[in-house]
């Protein structure tokens, strides 16, 4: 009985860990996409912007920033939109 419960817990922990890994991977992929868009469009990104993006964990916020990068005419426009 106890052994079966331990197996269930272990399975649950593995599934939870996998879900967390997937979420973290998706967030990192979105961060990379934002930075790549910035560097592709403007040829550079500031260390401050990289640090800001690395702290964002909300995927909808990352998506919003990605759109801002695409719409910005220059880096100054982007900084204004971000409130920097």
Coordinates of N, CA, C and O in Angstrom, one line a residue:
X1 N 0.8 -1.2 0.0 CA 0.0 0.0 0.0 C 0.9 1.3 0.0 O 0.7 2.1 -0.8
X2 N 1.8 1.4 0.9 CA 2.7 2.5 1.0 C 3.6 2.6 -0.2 O 3.8 3.7 -0.8
X3 N 4.0 1.4 -0.7 CA 4.9 1.4 -1.9 C 4.2 1.9 -3.1 O 4.7 2.7 -3.9
X4 N 2.9 1.6 -3.2 CA 2.1 2.0 -4.3 C 1.9 3.6 -4.3 O 2.0 4.3 -5.3
X5 N 1.7 4.1 -3.1 CA 1.5 5.5 -2.9 C 2.8 6.3 -3.3 O 2.7 7.3 -3.9
X6 N 3.9 5.7 -2.8 CA 5.2 6.3 -3.1 C 5.4 6.3 -4.7 O 5.9 7.3 -5.2
X7 N 5.0 5.3 -5.4 CA 5.2 5.3 -6.8 C 4.3 6.4 -7.4 O 4.7 7.0 -8.4
X8 N 3.1 6.5 -6.9 CA 2.2 7.6 -7.4 C 2.8 9.0 -7.2 O 2.7 9.8 -8.1
X9 N 3.3 9.2 -6.0 CA 3.9 10.5 -5.7 C 5.1 10.7 -6.6 O 5.2 11.8 -7.2
X10 N 5.9 9.7 -6.8 CA 7.1 9.9 -7.7 C 6.6 10.2 -9.1 O 7.2 11.1 -9.8
X11 N 5.6 9.6 -9.6 CA 5.1 9.8 -10.9 C 4.5 11.3 -11.0 O 4.8 12.0 -12.0
X12 N 3.8 11.7 -10.0 CA 3.3 13.1 -10.0 C 4.4 14.1 -9.9 O 4.3 15.1 -10.7
X13 N 5.4 13.8 -9.2 CA 6.5 14.8 -9.1 C 7.3 14.9 -10.4 O 7.6 16.0 -10.8
X14 N 7.4 13.8 -11.1 CA 8.1 13.8 -12.4 C 7.3 14.6 -13.4 O 7.8 15.4 -14.2
X15 N 5.9 14.4 -13.4 CA 5.1 15.1 -14.3 C 5.1 16.6 -14.0 O 5.1 17.4 -14.9
X16 N 5.1 17.0 -12.7 CA 5.1 18.4 -12.4 C 6.4 19.0 -12.8 O 6.5 20.1 -13.3
X17 N 7.5 18.3 -12.6 CA 8.8 18.8 -13.0 C 8.9 19.0 -14.5 O 9.5 19.9 -15.0
X18 N 8.4 18.0 -15.3 CA 8.4 18.1 -16.7 C 7.6 19.3 -17.2 O 8.0 20.1 -18.0
X19 N 6.4 19.6 -16.5 CA 5.6 20.7 -16.9 C 6.3 22.0 -16.6 O 6.3 23.0 -17.4
X20 N 7.0 22.1 -15.5 CA 7.8 23.3 -15.1 C 8.9 23.5 -16.1 O 9.2 24.6 -16.6
X21 N 9.6 22.4 -16.5 CA 10.7 22.5 -17.5 C 10.2 23.0 -18.8 O 10.8 23.8 -19.5
X22 N 9.0 22.5 -19.2 CA 8.4 23.0 -20.5 C 8.0 24.5 -20.4 O 8.3 25.2 -21.3
X23 N 7.4 24.9 -19.3 CA 7.1 26.3 -19.1 C 8.3 27.2 -19.2 O 8.3 28.2 -19.8
X24 N 9.4 26.8 -18.5 CA 10.6 27.5 -18.4 C 11.3 27.6 -19.8 O 11.8 28.6 -20.2
X25 N 11.2 26.5 -20.5 CA 11.7 26.5 -21.9 C 11.0 27.4 -22.8 O 11.6 28.1 -23.7
X26 N 9.7 27.4 -22.7 CA 8.9 28.3 -23.5 C 9.2 29.8 -23.2 O 9.3 30.6 -24.1
X27 N 9.3 30.1 -21.9 CA 9.6 31.4 -21.5 C 11.0 31.9 -22.1 O 11.1 33.0 -22.6
X28 N 12.0 31.0 -22.0 CA 13.3 31.3 -22.5 C 13.3 31.5 -24.0 O 13.9 32.4 -24.5
X29 N 12.5 30.6 -24.7 CA 12.4 30.8 -26.1 C 11.8 32.1 -26.5 O 12.2 32.7 -27.5
X30 N 10.8 32.5 -25.8 CA 10.2 33.8 -26.0 C 11.1 35.0 -25.7 O 11.2 36.0 -26.5
X31 N 11.9 34.9 -24.7 CA 12.9 35.9 -24.4 C 13.9 36.0 -25.5 O 14.3 37.1 -26.0
X32 N 14.4 34.8 -26.0 CA 15.3 34.8 -27.1 C 14.7 35.4 -28.3 O 15.4 36.1 -29.1
X33 N 13.4 35.2 -28.6 CA 12.8 35.7 -29.7 C 12.7 37.2 -29.7 O 12.9 37.9 -30.7
X34 N 12.4 37.8 -28.5 CA 12.4 39.2 -28.3 C 13.7 39.8 -28.6 O 13.9 40.8 -29.4
X35 N 14.8 39.2 -28.0 CA 16.1 39.8 -28.2 C 16.6 39.6 -29.7 O 17.2 40.5 -30.2
X36 N 16.2 38.5 -30.3 CA 16.6 38.3 -31.7 C 15.9 39.3 -32.6 O 16.5 39.9 -33.5
X37 N 14.6 39.6 -32.3 CA 13.9 40.6 -33.1 C 14.5 42.0 -33.0 O 14.7 42.7 -34.0
X38 N 14.9 42.3 -31.8 CA 15.6 43.6 -31.5 C 16.9 43.7 -32.3 O 17.1 44.7 -32.9
X39 N 17.7 42.7 -32.2 CA 19.0 42.7 -32.8 C 18.9 42.6 -34.4 O 19.6 43.3 -35.1
X40 N 17.9 41.9 -34.9 CA 17.6 41.8 -36.3 C 17.2 43.2 -36.8 O 17.6 43.7 -37.9
X41 N 16.3 43.8 -36.1 CA 15.7 45.1 -36.6 C 16.7 46.3 -36.4 O 16.8 47.1 -37.3
X42 N 17.4 46.3 -35.3 CA 18.2 47.5 -35.0 C 19.7 47.2 -35.0 O 20.5 48.1 -34.8
X43 N 20.1 45.9 -35.1 CA 21.5 45.5 -35.2 C 22.2 45.5 -33.8 O 23.4 45.2 -33.7
X44 N 21.4 45.7 -32.8 CA 22.0 45.7 -31.4 C 20.9 45.7 -30.3 O 19.8 45.9 -30.6
X45 N 21.4 45.4 -29.2 CA 20.5 45.5 -28.0 C 21.4 45.9 -26.8 O 22.5 45.6 -26.7
X46 N 20.8 46.7 -25.9 CA 21.6 47.1 -24.8 C 21.6 46.1 -23.7 O 20.7 45.2 -23.6
X47 N 22.6 46.1 -22.9 CA 22.7 45.2 -21.8 C 21.6 45.4 -20.8 O 21.1 44.4 -20.2
X48 N 21.1 46.6 -20.7 CA 20.0 46.9 -19.8 C 18.7 46.2 -20.3 O 18.0 45.6 -19.5
X49 N 18.5 46.3 -21.6 CA 17.3 45.7 -22.2 C 17.4 44.2 -22.0 O 16.4 43.5 -21.7
X50 N 18.6 43.6 -22.2 CA 18.8 42.1 -22.1 C 18.4 41.7 -20.6 O 17.8 40.7 -20.4
X51 N 18.9 42.5 -19.7 CA 18.7 42.2 -18.3 C 17.2 42.3 -17.9 O 16.7 41.5 -17.2
X52 N 16.5 43.3 -18.5 CA 15.1 43.5 -18.3 C 14.3 42.3 -18.8 O 13.5 41.7 -18.1
X53 N 14.6 41.9 -20.0 CA 13.9 40.8 -20.6 C 14.2 39.5 -19.9 O 13.2 38.7 -19.7
X54 N 15.4 39.3 -19.4 CA 15.7 38.1 -18.7 C 14.9 37.9 -17.4 O 14.7 36.8 -16.9
X55 N 14.4 39.0 -16.9 CA 13.6 39.0 -15.6 C 12.1 38.8 -15.8 O 11.4 38.6 -14.9
X56 N 11.7 38.8 -17.1 CA 10.2 38.7 -17.3 C 9.8 37.2 -17.5 O 10.4 36.4 -18.2
X57 N 8.8 36.8 -16.7 CA 8.4 35.4 -16.7 C 7.0 35.2 -17.3 O 6.5 34.1 -17.5
X58 N 6.3 36.4 -17.5 CA 5.0 36.4 -18.0 C 5.0 36.3 -19.6 O 5.5 37.2 -20.2
X59 N 4.5 35.2 -20.1 CA 4.5 35.0 -21.6 C 3.7 36.1 -22.3 O 4.2 36.5 -23.4
X60 N 2.6 36.5 -21.8 CA 1.9 37.6 -22.5 C 2.6 38.9 -22.5 O 2.6 39.6 -23.5
X61 N 3.4 39.2 -21.5 CA 4.2 40.4 -21.4 C 5.4 40.3 -22.5 O 5.7 41.2 -23.2
X62 N 6.0 39.1 -22.6 CA 7.0 38.9 -23.6 C 6.5 39.1 -25.0 O 7.1 39.7 -25.8
X63 N 5.3 38.6 -25.2 CA 4.6 38.7 -26.5 C 4.3 40.2 -26.8 O 4.6 40.7 -27.9
X64 N 3.9 40.9 -25.8 CA 3.6 42.4 -25.9 C 4.9 43.1 -26.3 O 4.9 44.0 -27.2
X65 N 6.0 42.8 -25.6 CA 7.3 43.5 -25.9 C 7.8 43.1 -27.3 O 8.3 44.0 -28.0
X66 N 7.6 41.9 -27.7 CA 8.0 41.5 -29.1 C 7.2 42.3 -30.1 O 7.9 42.8 -31.1
X67 N 6.0 42.5 -29.9 CA 5.2 43.4 -30.8 C 5.7 44.8 -30.8 O 5.8 45.5 -31.8
X68 N 6.1 45.3 -29.6 CA 6.6 46.7 -29.5 C 7.9 46.8 -30.3 O 8.1 47.8 -31.0
X69 N 8.8 45.8 -30.2 CA 10.0 45.8 -31.0 C 9.7 45.9 -32.5 O 10.3 46.7 -33.2
X70 N 8.7 45.1 -32.9 CA 8.4 45.1 -34.3 C 7.8 46.4 -34.8 O 8.0 46.8 -35.9
X71 N 7.1 47.1 -33.9 CA 6.5 48.4 -34.3 C 7.4 49.6 -34.1 O 7.1 50.6 -34.8
X72 N 8.4 49.5 -33.3 CA 9.2 50.6 -33.0 C 10.0 51.1 -34.2 O 10.5 50.3 -35.0
X73 N 10.1 52.4 -34.4 CA 10.9 53.0 -35.5 C 12.4 52.9 -35.1 O 13.2 52.8 -36.0
X74 N 12.7 53.1 -33.9 CA 14.1 53.0 -33.4 C 14.1 52.6 -31.9 O 13.1 52.5 -31.3
X75 N 15.3 52.4 -31.4 CA 15.4 51.9 -30.1 C 14.9 53.0 -29.1 O 14.3 52.6 -28.0
X76 N 15.0 54.2 -29.4 CA 14.4 55.2 -28.5 C 12.9 55.1 -28.4 O 12.3 55.3 -27.3
X77 N 12.2 54.8 -29.5 CA 10.8 54.6 -29.5 C 10.5 53.4 -28.6 O 9.5 53.4 -27.8
X78 N 11.3 52.4 -28.7 CA 11.0 51.2 -27.9 C 11.2 51.5 -26.4 O 10.4 51.1 -25.6
X79 N 12.3 52.2 -26.1 CA 12.5 52.6 -24.7 C 11.4 53.4 -24.1 O 10.9 53.2 -23.0
X80 N 10.8 54.3 -24.9 CA 9.7 55.1 -24.5 C 8.5 54.3 -24.2 O 7.8 54.4 -23.2
X81 N 8.2 53.3 -25.1 CA 7.1 52.4 -25.0 C 7.2 51.6 -23.7 O 6.2 51.2 -23.1
X82 N 8.4 51.2 -23.4 CA 8.6 50.4 -22.2 C 8.8 51.2 -20.9 O 8.8 50.7 -19.8
X83 N 8.8 52.5 -21.1 CA 8.9 53.4 -19.9 C 10.3 53.5 -19.4 O 10.4 53.7 -18.2
X84 N 11.3 53.4 -20.2 CA 12.7 53.5 -19.8 C 13.2 54.9 -20.1 O 13.1 55.5 -21.0

